Amino acid sequence: MRCMRAAFASTVDADDPLAALRVGELPEPDPPAPDWTVVEVRASSLNHHDLWSLRGVGLPADRLPMILGCDAAGVDDAGNEVVVHSVVPDPADPRGMSILSERYPGTFADRVTVPRSNLIPKPAGLTFTEAACLPTAWLTAYRMLTTRGRVDQAESVLVQGAGGGVATAAVVLAVALGKRVYATSRDAEKQERVAALGATALASGSRLPERVDVVIETVGAATFDHSMKSAAPGARIVVSGATSGHLPAVDLRRVFAMQLEILGTSMGTPDELRDLLALCAQRGIRPVVDTEYGFSEVRDAFTRLHAGSTFGKLVLDHRR
């Protein structure tokens, strides 16, 4: 049996997710169907989804051990440089789909198996490190702005909680698309860094100079009232996360009086990933990378993610 390096959940621990993380060797997974193939992973990137998996959210005990990781760029069985779209059709899941590392082994390994239709050509202008940042956080941000937020009909955007992967991506993309961008953070250093990306940086909860057409909301309870009050008539508040809590108070009078749209979203489609890759290649847009680690340092990367101090993406170079 062929084995490979992998970072995986050996158990789950709701209180101490890092205690559930293991790094070692596991058998290489076999493609479960004829239309699946194997990708040699060159780079992958971390997401908060990986910490939630270690806590047991969406990962029951009967699926352990489970290789973690959603994002990857690498080389397919024909030698093509590819980016992996991590959303897999899954009739057993109530959503009709699952993400790599939920039911099927993830990308924090030497090799990953995926449906061949999930492989998107990597533009030559993007490195493996850059491309590995895009399939989850950046794709989510792109879908939030374009498909759900209809940013082409907007002039102004508010991004709550700048610093995280999705929020930082939303700032970079919205600026590149020519919008007036406001971004909030509790951290003064992150405010400075997001201002350097082209946004007007504000402390969390600050009054904006104007009401905005699109709000990018990944924080949840701590910022949702501010998102509502910052929204212009007919604005779209697009939600893809709730890191500070998932049960905010919502003033329904403001929703109907201002004719607001509150829209949920998660991830994106293969076509949206193709469009995102093309946009990055054509406009010279590059993901913000907080730190790049060798695969042997994967535990250090998880520790930094868990500490919550990142600005941009944490990337694993599988070649070292």
mmCIF file of C-alpha atoms in Angstrom, residues 44-50 70-72 108 129-140 163-169 193 286-293 301 304-305 310-316:
data_model
loop_
_atom_site.group_PDB
_atom_site.id
_atom_site.type_symbol
_atom_site.label_atom_id
_atom_site.label_comp_id
_atom_site.label_asym_id
_atom_site.label_seq_id
_atom_site.Cartn_x
_atom_site.Cartn_y
_atom_site.Cartn_z
ATOM 1 C CA SER A 44 -2.161 24.333 -0.328
ATOM 2 C CA SER A 45 -3.589 26.965 2.000
ATOM 3 C CA LEU A 46 -5.337 26.956 5.366
ATOM 4 C CA ASN A 47 -8.886 28.098 6.122
ATOM 5 C CA HIS A 48 -10.914 28.405 9.295
ATOM 6 C CA HIS A 49 -12.875 25.454 7.923
ATOM 7 C CA ASP A 50 -9.865 23.321 8.894
ATOM 8 C CA CYS A 70 -9.729 22.485 0.947
ATOM 9 C CA ASP A 71 -7.341 24.448 -1.246
ATOM 10 C CA ALA A 72 -4.644 23.158 -3.567
ATOM 11 C CA PHE A 108 -2.999 18.617 3.090
ATOM 12 C CA THR A 129 1.540 29.517 -3.846
ATOM 13 C CA GLU A 130 -0.697 32.257 -5.246
ATOM 14 C CA ALA A 131 -3.068 29.850 -6.961
ATOM 15 C CA ALA A 132 -3.492 27.764 -3.810
ATOM 16 C CA CYS A 133 -4.948 30.800 -2.022
ATOM 17 C CA LEU A 134 -7.871 31.177 -4.401
ATOM 18 C CA PRO A 135 -10.303 28.208 -4.357
ATOM 19 C CA THR A 136 -11.951 28.849 -0.970
ATOM 20 C CA ALA A 137 -11.490 32.298 0.603
ATOM 21 C CA TRP A 138 -10.889 34.198 -2.620
ATOM 22 C CA LEU A 139 -13.571 32.321 -4.535
ATOM 23 C CA THR A 140 -16.040 32.975 -1.715
ATOM 24 C CA GLY A 163 -7.625 40.752 7.998
ATOM 25 C CA GLY A 164 -9.237 37.363 7.536
ATOM 26 C CA GLY A 165 -8.848 35.500 4.270
ATOM 27 C CA VAL A 166 -12.289 36.235 2.779
ATOM 28 C CA ALA A 167 -12.386 39.844 3.978
ATOM 29 C CA THR A 168 -8.897 40.667 2.715
ATOM 30 C CA ALA A 169 -9.721 39.085 -0.642
ATOM 31 C CA ARG A 193 -2.466 47.293 6.186
ATOM 32 C CA ARG A 286 -2.204 38.673 -6.388
ATOM 33 C CA PRO A 287 -3.476 37.139 -3.141
ATOM 34 C CA VAL A 288 -2.259 38.588 0.123
ATOM 35 C CA VAL A 289 -0.070 35.944 1.782
ATOM 36 C CA ASP A 290 0.486 36.266 5.529
ATOM 37 C CA THR A 291 3.083 33.491 5.866
ATOM 38 C CA GLU A 292 4.345 30.625 3.722
ATOM 39 C CA TYR A 293 5.412 27.427 5.513
ATOM 40 C CA ALA A 301 0.694 27.181 10.417
ATOM 41 C CA ARG A 304 -0.910 30.816 13.794
ATOM 42 C CA LEU A 305 -4.366 30.345 12.283
ATOM 43 C CA THR A 310 -3.248 36.562 10.410
ATOM 44 C CA PHE A 311 -3.597 39.147 7.648
ATOM 45 C CA GLY A 312 -4.167 37.228 4.436
ATOM 46 C CA LYS A 313 -3.535 33.577 3.714
ATOM 47 C CA LEU A 314 -1.360 30.921 5.323
ATOM 48 C CA VAL A 315 0.193 28.730 2.628
ATOM 49 C CA LEU A 316 1.935 25.346 2.708
#
